[in-house]
Amino acid sequence: MSSNQWFIDSETGHLDDVLLCPPTYYDWIPSNDIAILSLENGRKPETHAVRKQFDELVDALRGADVACHFLTPQPGLPYQVYTRDSSQTTPFGTVVTSLFRQERKGEKALIDSFYGEGEIWKTATRGHVEGGDIHVISPGLLAVGVTGTRTDTAGAEEFTGWFDEAGWQTRMIRFSDHFLHLDVVFSMVAENLALVAPDALADEDLDWFRAQGIRLLPVTYKEAMRDMACNVLALGDGRVVSPRHSTRVNEMLRAEGLTVLDPELDQFSQGGGSIHCMTMPLRRRPLVKA
């Protein structure tokens, strides 16, 4: 057990604390294929709707007894709202990641300030690695997505190496940077159960997930990219937060016996992110691996 304040050893343990950032300066910029398409189609974020939807997400989390902690939004950081990327909670302490996009590099100082020296376990120094590609699946099991951009081989090798030293089984999952991060095409929704866009990942990686005892629920390309349908947050205890517009996927999750909290978040999905991107779990209760 970590001696630090924050701790997670899975993507699905009971969530107690989470880090968010108000969308005060949120905007869509042409830095990912989803936002580019939205802008080319003449759409733009609506300030009132952005704030209303963020507040709806916070209300859903607080209604599930999750303590919400907030970064202070800063001008010039349009994607600071996506707190998943700039740090990563681990069983050993917090890792400050290394962001790829120039417009996001200013987020590091605010992350350093939020956590403080005593909470930071490691700071990534090789290449780039972002939290949207990091999946602490379960105790002893880690997957890191690698596109060569937002997370590259050097960054992934440094991060997985820390877990290798601790005796964890790790795997780097390679896929196209068209999909931004691994959490756009894969996410855990409950212990041993995940959403996946199977056409985005190699068959050998899908087989690897299955070999770990993870059952994969299929999501289409359109659902993954248009709706950010894989980009959900497991709360533990059979609960998951998923965007309201992901109607078919939400029905599929409910058919699995899960309780689905479904705030409206289309203002964020059209910019290339959703619930998983907007939340960095700070503390989950330990998940005992059978």
Coordinates of C-alpha atoms in Angstrom, one line a residue:
M1 CA 0.0 0.0 0.0
S2 CA 1.2 3.5 -0.9
S3 CA 2.0 5.8 2.0
N4 CA 0.8 8.7 -0.1
Q5 CA -2.6 10.3 0.1
W6 CA -3.8 9.1 -3.3
F7 CA -3.9 5.5 -4.5
I8 CA -5.4 3.4 -7.2
D9 CA -4.6 -0.2 -8.1
S10 CA -7.3 -0.7 -10.8
E11 CA -9.6 1.0 -13.2
T12 CA -12.7 -0.4 -11.4
G13 CA -12.3 -0.3 -7.7
H14 CA -14.7 1.9 -5.7
L15 CA -14.0 5.5 -6.5
D16 CA -13.7 7.9 -3.6
D17 CA -11.8 10.9 -5.0
V18 CA -11.4 12.4 -8.4
L19 CA -9.6 15.3 -10.0
L20 CA -11.4 17.6 -12.5
C21 CA -10.9 21.1 -13.9
P22 CA -13.7 23.6 -14.7
P23 CA -14.0 24.3 -18.4
T24 CA -13.5 28.1 -18.0
Y25 CA -11.1 28.3 -20.9
Y26 CA -12.2 25.2 -22.8
D27 CA -12.3 25.4 -26.5
W28 CA -12.1 23.1 -29.5
I29 CA -8.8 23.4 -31.4
P30 CA -7.7 21.5 -34.5
S31 CA -5.3 19.2 -32.6
N32 CA -7.2 15.9 -33.0
D33 CA -9.3 14.4 -35.8
I34 CA -12.5 14.6 -33.9
A35 CA -12.2 18.4 -33.2
I36 CA -11.0 19.0 -36.7
L37 CA -14.2 17.3 -38.1
S38 CA -16.4 19.3 -35.7
L39 CA -14.8 22.6 -36.8
E40 CA -14.9 21.7 -40.5
N41 CA -18.7 21.0 -40.1
G42 CA -19.2 24.5 -38.7
R43 CA -19.8 23.5 -35.1
K44 CA -18.4 25.3 -32.1
P45 CA -18.7 24.9 -28.4
E46 CA -21.5 26.8 -26.7
T47 CA -20.2 28.4 -23.5
H48 CA -23.4 28.0 -21.5
A49 CA -23.9 24.4 -22.5
V50 CA -20.3 23.6 -21.8
R51 CA -20.6 24.8 -18.2
K52 CA -24.0 23.2 -17.7
Q53 CA -22.7 19.8 -18.9
F54 CA -19.6 20.0 -16.7
D55 CA -21.8 20.8 -13.7
E56 CA -24.1 17.9 -14.6
L57 CA -21.0 15.6 -14.5
V58 CA -19.9 16.9 -11.2
D59 CA -23.4 16.5 -9.8
A60 CA -23.5 12.9 -11.0
L61 CA -20.1 12.2 -9.3
R62 CA -21.1 13.8 -6.1
G63 CA -24.4 12.0 -6.1
A64 CA -22.4 8.8 -6.2
D65 CA -20.5 10.0 -3.1
V66 CA -17.3 10.8 -5.0
A67 CA -15.3 13.7 -3.6
C68 CA -14.4 16.1 -6.4
H69 CA -11.2 18.0 -6.4
F70 CA -10.4 20.8 -8.9
L71 CA -7.5 22.3 -10.7
T72 CA -7.6 26.1 -11.1
P73 CA -8.3 26.7 -14.8
Q74 CA -5.8 29.0 -16.6
P75 CA -6.1 31.0 -19.8
G76 CA -4.3 29.6 -22.8
L77 CA -4.9 26.0 -21.7
P78 CA -8.0 25.0 -23.7
Y79 CA -7.7 21.3 -22.9
Q80 CA -6.8 21.5 -19.2
V81 CA -10.3 20.2 -18.5
Y82 CA -9.0 16.8 -19.6
T83 CA -7.3 16.0 -16.3
R84 CA -6.8 12.3 -17.3
D85 CA -3.7 13.2 -19.3
S86 CA -1.5 15.4 -17.2
S87 CA -1.0 13.0 -14.2
Q88 CA -1.5 9.4 -13.3
T89 CA -2.4 8.0 -9.9
T90 CA -0.7 4.6 -9.1
P91 CA -0.4 2.2 -6.2
F92 CA 3.0 3.8 -5.5
G93 CA 2.2 7.5 -5.7
T94 CA 1.4 10.1 -8.4
V95 CA 3.2 10.2 -11.7
V96 CA 3.5 13.6 -13.5
T97 CA 3.2 12.7 -17.2
S98 CA 4.9 14.3 -20.2
L99 CA 2.3 16.0 -22.6
F100 CA 2.9 15.9 -26.3
R101 CA 1.0 18.9 -27.6
Q102 CA 2.6 22.3 -27.2
E103 CA -0.6 23.9 -26.1
R104 CA -0.8 21.5 -23.2
K105 CA 2.7 21.8 -21.8
G106 CA 1.7 24.6 -19.5
E107 CA -0.5 22.2 -17.5
K108 CA 2.6 20.7 -15.8
A109 CA 3.2 23.6 -13.4
L110 CA -0.4 23.5 -12.2
I111 CA -0.2 19.7 -11.7
D112 CA 3.0 20.1 -9.7
S113 CA 1.4 22.7 -7.6
F114 CA -1.8 20.7 -6.9
Y115 CA 0.0 17.5 -5.8
G116 CA 3.1 19.0 -4.1
E117 CA 6.5 17.3 -3.8
G118 CA 5.4 14.9 -1.1
E119 CA 2.7 13.2 -3.3
I120 CA 4.7 13.0 -6.6
W121 CA 6.3 9.6 -6.9
K122 CA 7.8 10.0 -10.4
T123 CA 8.0 12.6 -13.2
A124 CA 8.2 11.3 -16.8
T125 CA 11.3 12.5 -18.5
R126 CA 11.7 10.3 -21.6
G127 CA 9.6 11.0 -24.7
H128 CA 5.9 11.5 -24.1
V129 CA 3.3 9.6 -22.1
E130 CA -0.2 10.8 -21.4
G131 CA -2.8 9.5 -18.9
G132 CA -5.4 8.7 -21.5
D133 CA -3.1 5.9 -22.7
I134 CA -2.5 4.5 -19.3
H135 CA -4.8 1.8 -17.9
V136 CA -4.0 0.4 -14.5
I137 CA -6.4 -2.5 -15.2
S138 CA -6.2 -4.5 -12.0
P139 CA -3.6 -5.2 -9.3
G140 CA -0.5 -6.5 -11.2
L141 CA -1.8 -5.7 -14.7
L142 CA -1.0 -2.5 -16.7
A143 CA -1.6 -1.6 -20.4
V144 CA -0.2 1.5 -22.0
G145 CA -1.3 2.7 -25.5
V146 CA 1.4 3.8 -27.9
T147 CA 0.6 5.9 -31.0
G148 CA 4.1 7.5 -31.5
T149 CA 2.7 10.9 -30.7
R150 CA 0.8 11.6 -27.5
T151 CA 2.5 8.5 -26.1
D152 CA 5.6 7.3 -27.8
T153 CA 7.7 4.2 -27.3
A154 CA 10.3 6.0 -25.1
G155 CA 7.6 7.4 -22.8
A156 CA 5.7 4.1 -22.6
E157 CA 8.9 2.1 -21.9
E158 CA 9.8 4.5 -19.0
F159 CA 6.3 4.2 -17.5
T160 CA 5.9 0.4 -17.9
G161 CA 9.5 0.0 -16.6
W162 CA 8.5 1.3 -13.2
F163 CA 5.7 -1.3 -13.0
D164 CA 7.9 -4.0 -14.4
E165 CA 10.3 -3.4 -11.5
A166 CA 7.4 -3.8 -9.1
G167 CA 6.6 -7.2 -10.6
W168 CA 3.5 -6.2 -12.7
Q169 CA 2.6 -7.7 -16.0
T170 CA 2.7 -4.8 -18.6
R171 CA 1.8 -4.5 -22.2
M172 CA 2.2 -1.7 -24.8
I173 CA -0.8 -1.5 -27.1
R174 CA 0.1 0.0 -30.5
F175 CA -2.6 1.7 -32.6
S176 CA -3.1 4.7 -34.9
D177 CA -2.9 8.3 -33.5
H178 CA -6.1 8.9 -35.4
F179 CA -7.8 7.6 -32.2
L180 CA -5.9 10.0 -29.9
H181 CA -5.6 7.8 -26.8
L182 CA -6.3 4.2 -25.8
D183 CA -9.3 5.4 -23.8
V184 CA -11.0 6.4 -27.0
V185 CA -11.1 2.8 -28.1
F186 CA -10.9 0.8 -24.8
S187 CA -12.0 1.3 -21.2
M188 CA -12.8 -0.9 -18.3
V189 CA -16.4 -0.6 -17.1
A190 CA -16.4 -3.2 -14.3
E191 CA -13.9 -5.9 -13.1
N192 CA -13.1 -8.2 -16.0
L193 CA -15.4 -6.3 -18.4
A194 CA -14.5 -3.6 -20.9
L195 CA -15.8 -1.6 -23.9
V196 CA -13.6 -1.8 -27.0
A197 CA -13.7 -0.7 -30.6
P198 CA -12.2 -3.9 -32.0
D199 CA -11.3 -2.6 -35.4
A200 CA -9.0 0.0 -33.9
L201 CA -6.7 -2.6 -32.2
A202 CA -4.7 -5.5 -33.4
D203 CA -6.1 -9.0 -33.0
E204 CA -3.2 -10.0 -30.8
D205 CA -3.9 -7.2 -28.4
L206 CA -7.6 -8.1 -28.3
D207 CA -6.5 -11.7 -27.6
W208 CA -4.2 -10.5 -24.8
F209 CA -7.1 -8.7 -23.1
R210 CA -9.2 -11.8 -23.3
A211 CA -6.3 -13.9 -22.0
Q212 CA -6.3 -11.7 -18.9
G213 CA -10.0 -12.7 -18.3
I214 CA -11.4 -9.5 -19.7
R215 CA -14.7 -9.8 -21.6
L216 CA -14.9 -7.3 -24.4
L217 CA -18.1 -5.5 -25.3
P218 CA -17.9 -4.2 -28.9
V219 CA -18.4 -0.6 -29.8
T220 CA -18.5 0.6 -33.5
Y221 CA -16.0 3.0 -35.0
K222 CA -18.8 5.7 -35.3
E223 CA -19.8 5.2 -31.6
A224 CA -16.1 5.5 -30.5
M225 CA -15.2 8.6 -32.5
R226 CA -18.6 10.4 -32.9
D227 CA -19.9 9.7 -29.4
M228 CA -16.7 8.9 -27.5
A229 CA -18.7 5.8 -26.4
C230 CA -15.7 3.9 -25.0
N231 CA -14.6 7.0 -22.9
V232 CA -16.5 6.1 -19.7
L233 CA -15.6 6.1 -16.0
A234 CA -16.1 3.0 -13.8
L235 CA -17.2 4.0 -10.3
G236 CA -16.9 0.5 -8.9
D237 CA -19.7 -1.6 -7.3
G238 CA -21.4 -2.1 -10.7
R239 CA -21.7 1.6 -11.5
V240 CA -20.4 3.5 -14.6
V241 CA -20.7 7.0 -15.9
S242 CA -21.4 7.2 -19.6
P243 CA -22.5 10.0 -21.9
R244 CA -26.3 10.3 -22.4
H245 CA -26.0 10.3 -26.2
S246 CA -24.4 6.8 -26.2
T247 CA -27.8 5.3 -26.2
R248 CA -27.0 1.8 -27.6
V249 CA -23.9 1.4 -25.5
N250 CA -25.7 2.5 -22.4
E251 CA -28.4 -0.1 -23.1
M252 CA -25.7 -2.7 -23.5
L253 CA -24.2 -1.7 -20.2
R254 CA -27.5 -1.9 -18.4
A255 CA -28.1 -5.3 -19.9
E256 CA -24.9 -6.4 -18.2
G257 CA -26.5 -5.4 -14.9
L258 CA -24.6 -2.2 -14.5
T259 CA -26.1 1.1 -13.1
V260 CA -25.4 3.8 -15.7
L261 CA -25.2 7.4 -14.7
D262 CA -25.6 9.4 -18.0
P263 CA -24.9 13.1 -17.9
E264 CA -25.1 15.0 -21.2
L265 CA -21.6 15.7 -22.5
D266 CA -21.8 16.3 -26.3
Q267 CA -20.0 19.6 -26.0
F268 CA -16.9 17.7 -24.9
S269 CA -17.2 14.7 -27.1
Q270 CA -17.2 16.9 -30.2
G271 CA -13.9 18.4 -29.1
G272 CA -12.2 15.0 -28.7
G273 CA -12.8 14.0 -25.1
S274 CA -15.5 12.8 -22.6
I275 CA -15.9 11.4 -19.1
H276 CA -12.7 9.3 -18.9
C277 CA -10.7 12.2 -20.3
M278 CA -12.2 14.6 -17.8
T279 CA -11.5 12.6 -14.7
M280 CA -8.3 11.5 -13.0
P281 CA -9.2 9.1 -10.2
L282 CA -7.2 10.1 -7.1
R283 CA -8.3 7.4 -4.8
R284 CA -10.0 4.0 -5.3
R285 CA -10.4 1.4 -2.7
P286 CA -8.0 -1.5 -3.3
L287 CA -9.2 -4.2 -5.6
V288 CA -8.3 -7.6 -4.3
K289 CA -7.2 -9.8 -7.2
A290 CA -8.6 -13.3 -7.0

